[in-house]
Amino acid sequence: MRRVGRSWGRYPVTTEQVVTLLDRHAPLPQPDHGFALPIGNARSYGDSCLNDGGTLYAIRGLDRFIAFDPTTGILTCEAGVLFSDILDLVVPQGWFLPVTPGTRFITVGGAIANDVHGKNHHRAGTFGHHVLAFELLRTDGSRIRCSPDEQSDWFSATIGGLGLTGVITWATIALRRIASPWMSAESHRFANLDTFFELSQASNQDYEYTVSWIDCAAQGNALGRGLFSRANHAPNPSDAPASPPRQRIGVPVTPPLSLINPYSLRIFNWLYYHRQRKSVRHDTVHYQPFFYPLDGISDWNRIYGPKGFVQYQCVVPPTAAETTMRELVRTIGNEGGGSFLAVLKQFGAKPSCGLLSFPREGTTLALDFPLGDQRTLPLLDRLDAIVADVGGAVYPAKDARMSGPSFRKYYPSWEAFSRFIDPGLSSSFWRRVTE
Amino acid sequence: MQRVLIIGATSAIAEAVARIYAKRGARLFLWGRSSSKLQAMADDLGVRGAVAVGHASLDVNEIQEHASMLDRAWNELGGIDVLLIAHGTLPDQHQCEIAVDIALREFATNATSTIALLTLAAQRMEQAGKGSIAVISSVAGDRGRANNYLYGSAKAAVTTFLSGLRQRLSHHGVNVLTIKPGFVDTPMTRDFKKGALWAKPSAVASGIVNALDKRLSSVYLPWFWQGIMIIIRSIPESIFKRLRL
């Protein structure tokens, strides 16, 4: 079936032939149109999950569990299984995902191909650290079983490999024990970036999950003010409310213009920062609103209007973190740009296992920018220059615009990686940054 | 604990139904053509909570095998509470117009095999005096249309057969459910352009299980197809023949 492709950022718009994979034992169908690319649930923001003019192998049809041992927490499933399906199955049995990003509507295959991270990076590293094994199906019909000990070069090329090394058919992952579906969380209001770094340093030891939201519209003494959230899985379920909150609202249509502009942004951010009256708030919250606040609003990506948006996520090394973050936030604020979703977090020191993995030790910043605003793309180029200068990197899973030279600087292993690319596979992203 | 036999188990709707029963801790027996797909599905249902999952691979058009296969399923499950017949193909109507053998083969797959299975299964269910039989028919069986009347007439045969069977078995404690899905986004319909009327297999599946739980006689899925088909059935033949629907 031919389709008009969109990723989560609704930009760029591409055309692909979609072939749904249904049987993990079957060989890959020959693409009618050019190169192919495996695609999961299309929650990557930019063009890393698109393949303009080519074929997409939709792995959502591979959505079967294969084995789960509730005594060890070892789960084997097909690559198209969603994180939400895993949570529905394992949380009642006392297990949780070892690492999860801010949406549960992603596939296991996509999580591996982007080596995703979460609020526990400083403790648990990336998703790839918890992958025990997987099978890679190549377009020539060969199958490679990969783990940290077998075909380990293929293992590290495929983790974070953007789907280019082959189709992941199944994977085995190690889950994490939990005592309840509840989180014991604290939210601290902080006045500026210095306080963020102090809070983060002080929290990383005792809290499994840390992240903060920052008001990217605040300037001067308040530069980088925000709310710092830290949490652990609640040890005891007894003090928790009876049932999880069931809220699901949606954005039913795409508004003709982006609802996000410098005015709405300033108001939203001010309200969000001042919503919390006390400087510290304690809560016991269900894991769903804690980890996936935006999953409760379907199609929230439509608020940026028909032109869509780009997300920008970068990481800068620890030595340069404080000065660079200040420079980045100031540059964004001066433009009146940025989003209501500016997120700041310190990554831990654990090296990622993928050749092209994004997470590395340092501080990461993520924001959305509406593409309807013509200042966005030049601004992001300026941010790229700042990040590249200090030896940082930008996240391909969220990117739709970084230049080839920037990518190759951020990911010096790209040439070593390209030897593992399946000759039948390619993506819009890969062509953009390497050709 | 429910004992569920599914024929045509690897179809997208049937697999989604099986997952609901697995979560309830049912015992299942799956009948389909591809043993590797059946094995993958059985493993999955086991992880999802099914107490036991058996499977066997057979083409429904091998009618002489039906009796022994049904015996095997009945024995493995120790009786059947729910029988779901879900197999089917979507024939190429044009091919059916130019080749008699294709037309008859498609009719056999979609109607004759189902009637054969229902005849044997009804004997066993009647004897047991309880349980439910559910069969996936189609809205296409409500009226023949130029672009799929081979499929439509096969489903019409199934629908009418079920209506009579329902009357007969209602005196024996066995419920017969006719399921009439509209457009469902499955591998069978992968080449169609999808619009607002298209439903997901998981949504249709929960409608089926809900109808089985309530022991309904007939159900359109999603529900709005009932209204659409009332209108389509009420158009006089003299006008209908000129329409392109």
Short mmCIF file of C-alpha atoms in Angstrom, two decimals, chain A residues 51-435:
data_model
loop_
_atom_site.label_atom_id
_atom_site.label_comp_id
_atom_site.label_asym_id
_atom_site.label_seq_id
_atom_site.Cartn_x
_atom_site.Cartn_y
_atom_site.Cartn_z
CA ASN A 51 12.29 6.49 3.47
CA ASP A 52 11.09 8.83 0.75
CA GLY A 53 10.48 7.06 -2.56
CA GLY A 54 11.28 3.67 -1.06
CA THR A 55 9.67 0.88 0.91
CA LEU A 56 8.89 0.59 4.62
CA TYR A 57 8.82 -2.79 6.36
CA ALA A 58 6.16 -2.21 9.02
CA ILE A 59 7.15 -4.40 11.96
CA ARG A 60 3.97 -3.68 13.96
CA GLY A 61 2.61 -6.94 12.53
CA LEU A 62 5.29 -8.78 14.52
CA ASP A 63 3.59 -8.21 17.85
CA ARG A 64 3.72 -11.57 19.61
CA PHE A 65 5.27 -12.40 22.94
CA ILE A 66 7.55 -15.43 22.80
CA ALA A 67 8.45 -16.18 26.42
CA PHE A 68 8.27 -14.51 29.82
CA ASP A 69 9.63 -15.87 33.06
CA PRO A 70 7.98 -14.03 35.97
CA THR A 71 10.62 -15.35 38.38
CA THR A 72 13.59 -13.81 36.51
CA GLY A 73 11.93 -10.97 34.59
CA ILE A 74 13.46 -12.13 31.30
CA LEU A 75 11.12 -11.33 28.40
CA THR A 76 11.42 -12.43 24.78
CA CYS A 77 9.08 -10.92 22.22
CA GLU A 78 8.77 -10.00 18.59
CA ALA A 79 10.18 -6.61 17.66
CA GLY A 80 6.83 -4.96 16.90
CA VAL A 81 5.50 -5.37 20.45
CA LEU A 82 4.79 -1.98 22.03
CA PHE A 83 6.16 -0.88 25.40
CA SER A 84 2.52 -0.32 26.43
CA ASP A 85 1.76 -4.02 25.72
CA ILE A 86 4.76 -5.05 27.81
CA LEU A 87 3.70 -2.84 30.72
CA ASP A 88 0.13 -4.20 30.60
CA LEU A 89 1.54 -7.71 30.83
CA VAL A 90 4.35 -7.34 33.36
CA VAL A 91 3.37 -4.59 35.81
CA PRO A 92 0.66 -6.75 37.46
CA GLN A 93 3.35 -9.43 37.84
CA GLY A 94 5.76 -7.06 39.60
CA TRP A 95 8.07 -6.07 36.75
CA PHE A 96 8.81 -2.86 34.88
CA LEU A 97 10.70 -1.75 31.79
CA PRO A 98 14.41 -1.32 32.58
CA VAL A 99 14.50 1.96 30.62
CA THR A 100 11.65 3.89 29.03
CA PRO A 101 11.41 7.15 27.09
CA GLY A 102 8.53 9.62 27.55
CA THR A 103 6.06 7.64 25.45
CA ARG A 104 5.02 4.01 25.85
CA PHE A 105 3.77 3.81 22.29
CA ILE A 106 7.06 2.66 20.81
CA THR A 107 8.12 -0.79 19.63
CA VAL A 108 10.90 -2.90 21.08
CA GLY A 109 12.61 -2.85 17.68
CA GLY A 110 12.45 0.95 17.58
CA ALA A 111 13.78 1.17 21.14
CA ILE A 112 16.82 -0.87 20.12
CA ALA A 113 17.36 0.90 16.79
CA ASN A 114 17.43 4.28 18.59
CA ASP A 115 19.04 3.00 21.80
CA VAL A 116 16.47 5.00 23.75
CA HIS A 117 17.09 6.47 27.21
CA GLY A 118 14.95 7.68 30.07
CA LYS A 119 14.91 9.49 33.36
CA ASN A 120 17.06 6.76 34.93
CA HIS A 121 20.02 7.10 32.56
CA HIS A 122 22.34 8.04 35.41
CA ARG A 123 21.62 4.63 36.98
CA ALA A 124 20.56 2.26 34.24
CA GLY A 125 22.22 3.57 31.10
CA THR A 126 20.32 3.12 27.84
CA PHE A 127 17.80 0.51 26.69
CA GLY A 128 20.63 -1.31 24.90
CA HIS A 129 22.27 -2.16 28.25
CA HIS A 130 19.27 -4.35 29.07
CA VAL A 131 19.04 -6.18 25.74
CA LEU A 132 20.30 -9.73 26.21
CA ALA A 133 19.90 -10.92 22.61
CA PHE A 134 18.06 -10.33 19.36
CA GLU A 135 17.81 -11.69 15.84
CA LEU A 136 18.72 -9.61 12.83
CA LEU A 137 17.11 -10.57 9.50
CA ARG A 138 19.00 -9.25 6.49
CA THR A 139 17.52 -8.58 3.08
CA ASP A 140 19.65 -11.40 1.61
CA GLY A 141 17.67 -13.80 3.84
CA SER A 142 20.47 -14.46 6.34
CA ARG A 143 19.74 -14.31 10.05
CA ILE A 144 22.25 -13.18 12.67
CA ARG A 145 21.69 -13.95 16.33
CA CYS A 146 23.32 -11.13 18.29
CA SER A 147 24.14 -10.66 21.96
CA PRO A 148 26.95 -9.02 23.93
CA ASP A 149 28.87 -12.33 23.50
CA GLU A 150 27.87 -13.57 20.04
CA GLN A 151 28.34 -11.49 16.91
CA SER A 152 29.04 -8.63 19.31
CA ASP A 153 30.12 -6.33 16.46
CA TRP A 154 26.65 -6.75 14.89
CA PHE A 155 25.11 -6.28 18.32
CA SER A 156 26.76 -2.91 18.84
CA ALA A 157 26.12 -1.77 15.26
CA THR A 158 22.41 -2.59 15.52
CA ILE A 159 21.87 -0.93 18.92
CA GLY A 160 21.32 2.67 17.95
CA GLY A 161 21.76 1.58 14.31
CA LEU A 162 18.62 3.40 13.10
CA GLY A 163 17.21 0.24 11.52
CA LEU A 164 19.88 0.19 8.84
CA THR A 165 21.68 -3.07 9.71
CA GLY A 166 18.66 -5.33 9.10
CA VAL A 167 15.23 -6.04 10.51
CA ILE A 168 15.15 -7.00 14.19
CA THR A 169 12.64 -9.87 14.36
CA TRP A 170 12.71 -10.62 18.10
CA ALA A 171 14.60 -9.53 21.20
CA THR A 172 15.21 -10.69 24.74
CA ILE A 173 15.30 -8.03 27.46
CA ALA A 174 15.85 -8.02 31.20
CA LEU A 175 13.10 -6.27 33.16
CA ARG A 176 13.35 -4.53 36.50
CA ARG A 177 11.53 -5.64 39.68
CA ILE A 178 8.95 -3.32 41.23
CA ALA A 179 6.85 -3.60 44.37
CA SER A 180 3.93 -1.58 43.04
CA PRO A 181 2.82 0.43 40.00
CA TRP A 182 3.22 3.60 42.05
CA MET A 183 5.99 6.16 42.14
CA SER A 184 7.06 8.17 45.10
CA ALA A 185 7.91 11.52 43.52
CA GLU A 186 9.09 14.97 44.53
CA SER A 187 9.02 18.18 42.57
CA HIS A 188 11.43 20.99 43.49
CA ARG A 189 11.09 24.47 42.14
CA PHE A 190 14.51 25.90 41.21
CA ALA A 191 15.36 29.49 40.47
CA ASN A 192 18.10 29.16 37.85
CA LEU A 193 20.52 26.83 36.10
CA ASP A 194 23.07 26.80 38.95
CA THR A 195 20.44 25.42 41.29
CA PHE A 196 19.53 22.80 38.71
CA PHE A 197 23.06 21.44 38.67
CA GLU A 198 23.23 21.44 42.48
CA LEU A 199 19.91 19.61 42.79
CA SER A 200 20.81 17.13 40.10
CA GLN A 201 24.20 16.29 41.69
CA ALA A 202 22.57 15.89 45.08
CA SER A 203 19.78 13.65 43.73
CA ASN A 204 21.48 11.26 41.34
CA GLN A 205 22.76 9.07 44.16
CA ASP A 206 19.46 8.43 45.94
CA TYR A 207 16.87 8.79 43.19
CA GLU A 208 16.46 6.38 40.33
CA TYR A 209 14.63 8.86 38.14
CA THR A 210 15.54 12.51 37.72
CA VAL A 211 14.49 15.05 35.11
CA SER A 212 13.57 18.66 34.99
CA TRP A 213 11.37 20.98 33.05
CA ILE A 214 12.75 24.43 32.41
CA ASP A 215 11.11 27.72 31.51
CA CYS A 216 13.02 28.60 28.37
CA ALA A 217 11.31 32.00 28.19
CA ALA A 218 12.84 33.23 31.47
CA GLN A 219 15.97 35.35 31.14
CA GLY A 220 18.46 37.24 33.30
CA ASN A 221 18.73 36.03 36.91
CA ALA A 222 15.92 33.56 36.30
CA LEU A 223 17.68 31.99 33.28
CA GLY A 224 16.99 28.25 33.32
CA ARG A 225 14.50 28.29 36.19
CA GLY A 226 12.19 25.31 36.37
CA LEU A 227 10.85 22.29 38.20
CA PHE A 228 13.14 19.41 39.16
CA SER A 229 11.45 16.06 39.47
CA ARG A 230 12.99 13.06 41.23
CA ALA A 231 11.42 9.75 42.06
CA ASN A 232 11.75 6.13 43.03
CA HIS A 233 9.39 3.23 42.59
CA ALA A 234 7.15 3.25 45.66
CA PRO A 235 8.24 0.45 48.01
CA ASN A 236 4.81 -0.07 49.47
CA PRO A 237 1.56 -0.11 47.52
CA SER A 238 -0.69 0.30 50.55
CA ASP A 239 -0.70 4.10 50.79
CA ALA A 240 -1.54 4.56 47.11
CA PRO A 241 -4.91 5.55 45.67
CA ALA A 242 -7.03 2.64 44.49
CA SER A 243 -6.86 2.86 40.73
CA PRO A 244 -4.76 4.58 38.05
CA PRO A 245 -6.08 7.83 36.65
CA ARG A 246 -7.98 7.23 33.42
CA GLN A 247 -7.69 10.35 31.40
CA ARG A 248 -7.45 10.30 27.66
CA ILE A 249 -8.12 13.47 25.74
CA GLY A 250 -7.04 14.27 22.25
CA VAL A 251 -6.31 16.92 19.66
CA PRO A 252 -8.97 15.97 17.07
CA VAL A 253 -7.83 18.22 14.23
CA THR A 254 -4.75 20.06 13.12
CA PRO A 255 -5.29 23.79 13.73
CA PRO A 256 -4.52 25.97 10.68
CA LEU A 257 -1.78 27.76 12.61
CA SER A 258 0.59 26.59 15.30
CA LEU A 259 -0.85 27.22 18.75
CA ILE A 260 2.70 27.63 19.99
CA ASN A 261 4.09 31.15 19.51
CA PRO A 262 6.25 33.48 21.64
CA TYR A 263 3.19 34.88 23.46
CA SER A 264 1.42 31.62 24.29
CA LEU A 265 4.79 30.19 25.22
CA ARG A 266 5.65 32.90 27.71
CA ILE A 267 2.22 32.67 29.36
CA PHE A 268 2.26 28.89 29.50
CA ASN A 269 5.73 28.72 30.95
CA TRP A 270 4.99 31.37 33.58
CA LEU A 271 1.83 29.57 34.66
CA TYR A 272 3.52 26.18 34.71
CA TYR A 273 6.39 27.45 36.85
CA HIS A 274 4.10 29.23 39.30
CA ARG A 275 1.49 26.47 39.40
CA GLN A 276 3.50 24.83 42.13
CA ARG A 277 3.12 27.15 45.11
CA LYS A 278 5.47 25.41 47.51
CA SER A 279 9.13 25.00 46.68
CA VAL A 280 8.93 21.22 47.26
CA ARG A 281 5.97 18.93 46.62
CA HIS A 282 5.70 15.22 47.49
CA ASP A 283 3.32 12.91 45.68
CA THR A 284 2.55 9.26 45.22
CA VAL A 285 1.66 8.95 41.56
CA HIS A 286 0.81 6.12 39.23
CA TYR A 287 3.61 5.27 36.81
CA GLN A 288 1.54 6.28 33.77
CA PRO A 289 1.21 10.03 34.41
CA PHE A 290 4.73 10.03 35.87
CA PHE A 291 6.49 8.53 32.85
CA TYR A 292 4.02 9.30 30.08
CA PRO A 293 2.24 12.60 30.77
CA LEU A 294 1.76 13.30 27.05
CA ASP A 295 0.47 9.81 26.21
CA GLY A 296 -2.75 10.96 27.87
CA ILE A 297 -3.27 13.47 25.05
CA SER A 298 -3.56 11.66 21.74
CA ASP A 299 -2.12 13.42 18.69
CA TRP A 300 -0.65 16.25 20.78
CA ASN A 301 1.82 16.79 17.95
CA ARG A 302 -0.99 18.50 16.00
CA ILE A 303 -0.83 21.64 18.16
CA TYR A 304 2.10 22.87 16.10
CA GLY A 305 -0.17 23.30 13.08
CA PRO A 306 0.07 21.93 9.55
CA LYS A 307 3.78 22.70 9.13
CA GLY A 308 4.69 20.47 12.06
CA PHE A 309 7.65 20.85 14.37
CA VAL A 310 11.15 19.66 15.01
CA GLN A 311 12.54 18.53 18.27
CA TYR A 312 16.10 19.41 19.17
CA GLN A 313 17.89 17.24 21.70
CA CYS A 314 21.57 17.65 22.38
CA VAL A 315 24.06 16.45 24.96
CA VAL A 316 27.17 18.32 26.06
CA PRO A 317 30.07 16.82 28.04
CA PRO A 318 30.28 17.38 31.84
CA THR A 319 33.24 19.76 31.79
CA ALA A 320 31.44 22.19 29.48
CA ALA A 321 27.90 21.52 30.70
CA GLU A 322 27.17 24.54 32.89
CA THR A 323 28.53 27.24 30.60
CA THR A 324 27.21 25.61 27.43
CA MET A 325 23.70 25.08 28.81
CA ARG A 326 23.61 28.73 29.84
CA GLU A 327 24.65 29.76 26.35
CA LEU A 328 22.09 27.48 24.69
CA VAL A 329 19.19 28.61 26.87
CA ARG A 330 20.12 32.26 26.43
CA THR A 331 20.34 31.87 22.64
CA ILE A 332 16.92 30.19 22.51
CA GLY A 333 15.33 32.72 24.86
CA ASN A 334 16.64 35.66 22.83
CA GLU A 335 14.74 34.33 19.84
CA GLY A 336 11.53 33.96 21.85
CA GLY A 337 11.58 30.41 20.52
CA GLY A 338 11.54 27.13 22.36
CA SER A 339 8.67 25.13 23.70
CA PHE A 340 6.52 24.30 26.65
CA LEU A 341 8.39 21.04 26.74
CA ALA A 342 11.97 22.03 27.48
CA VAL A 343 13.60 19.15 29.32
CA LEU A 344 16.96 19.05 31.06
CA LYS A 345 18.71 16.01 32.50
CA GLN A 346 22.15 14.84 33.54
CA PHE A 347 23.23 11.61 31.85
CA GLY A 348 25.37 9.15 33.80
CA ALA A 349 28.87 7.97 32.96
CA LYS A 350 27.96 4.52 31.63
CA PRO A 351 29.15 4.32 28.00
CA SER A 352 26.38 3.35 25.57
CA CYS A 353 26.78 0.03 23.81
CA GLY A 354 25.83 1.13 20.31
CA LEU A 355 28.26 2.46 17.71
CA LEU A 356 25.82 5.30 16.94
CA SER A 357 24.17 5.65 20.36
CA PHE A 358 23.32 9.20 21.29
CA PRO A 359 23.58 9.15 25.12
CA ARG A 360 26.98 9.92 26.58
CA GLU A 361 28.14 11.42 29.87
CA GLY A 362 27.03 15.02 30.31
CA THR A 363 23.88 17.12 30.33
CA THR A 364 21.09 16.82 27.80
CA LEU A 365 18.55 19.42 26.73
CA ALA A 366 15.45 18.74 24.60
CA LEU A 367 12.96 21.22 23.17
CA ASP A 368 10.34 21.46 20.41
CA PHE A 369 10.32 24.20 17.81
CA PRO A 370 7.42 24.97 15.48
CA LEU A 371 8.39 24.83 11.81
CA GLY A 372 5.84 27.49 11.00
CA ASP A 373 8.30 29.94 12.56
CA GLN A 374 10.93 30.84 9.98
CA ARG A 375 13.51 31.65 12.66
CA THR A 376 13.57 28.02 13.77
CA LEU A 377 15.98 26.44 11.29
CA PRO A 378 18.67 29.19 11.45
CA LEU A 379 18.41 29.13 15.25
CA LEU A 380 19.01 25.36 15.32
CA ASP A 381 22.07 25.79 13.12
CA ARG A 382 23.44 28.22 15.70
CA LEU A 383 22.72 25.73 18.48
CA ASP A 384 24.51 23.05 16.45
CA ALA A 385 27.60 25.23 16.26
CA ILE A 386 27.62 25.68 20.06
CA VAL A 387 27.15 21.93 20.67
CA ALA A 388 29.76 20.87 18.13
CA ASP A 389 32.26 23.33 19.59
CA VAL A 390 32.34 21.57 22.96
CA GLY A 391 32.27 18.03 21.53
CA GLY A 392 28.57 17.32 22.15
CA ALA A 393 26.02 15.55 19.96
CA VAL A 394 22.46 15.83 18.63
CA TYR A 395 19.94 12.92 18.73
CA PRO A 396 19.12 11.45 15.28
CA ALA A 397 15.78 10.00 16.45
CA LYS A 398 14.53 13.54 16.96
CA ASP A 399 16.23 15.21 14.06
CA ALA A 400 14.97 16.31 10.66
CA ARG A 401 17.50 18.98 9.76
CA MET A 402 21.08 18.61 11.06
CA SER A 403 23.73 18.96 8.37
CA GLY A 404 25.89 16.10 7.14
CA PRO A 405 29.11 17.64 8.50
CA SER A 406 27.49 18.16 11.93
CA PHE A 407 26.29 14.54 12.06
CA ARG A 408 29.70 13.19 11.08
CA LYS A 409 31.34 15.31 13.74
CA TYR A 410 28.88 14.18 16.43
CA TYR A 411 29.20 10.52 15.40
CA PRO A 412 32.80 9.85 14.35
CA SER A 413 32.06 6.08 14.25
CA TRP A 414 29.68 6.57 11.33
CA GLU A 415 32.22 5.19 8.86
CA ALA A 416 32.90 2.09 10.96
CA PHE A 417 29.13 1.72 11.30
CA SER A 418 28.44 1.98 7.59
CA ARG A 419 30.19 -1.36 6.97
CA PHE A 420 27.28 -3.03 8.80
CA ILE A 421 24.51 -1.39 6.76
CA ASP A 422 22.35 -3.88 4.88
CA PRO A 423 22.80 -3.12 1.16
CA GLY A 424 19.01 -3.32 0.72
CA LEU A 425 18.21 -0.74 3.42
CA SER A 426 18.42 3.03 3.68
CA SER A 427 16.50 5.93 5.22
CA SER A 428 15.73 9.54 4.40
CA PHE A 429 17.85 10.52 7.41
CA TRP A 430 20.84 8.44 6.39
CA ARG A 431 20.86 9.76 2.83
CA ARG A 432 20.54 13.30 4.13
CA VAL A 433 23.52 13.15 6.49
CA THR A 434 25.90 11.02 4.43
CA GLU A 435 25.33 11.97 0.80
#
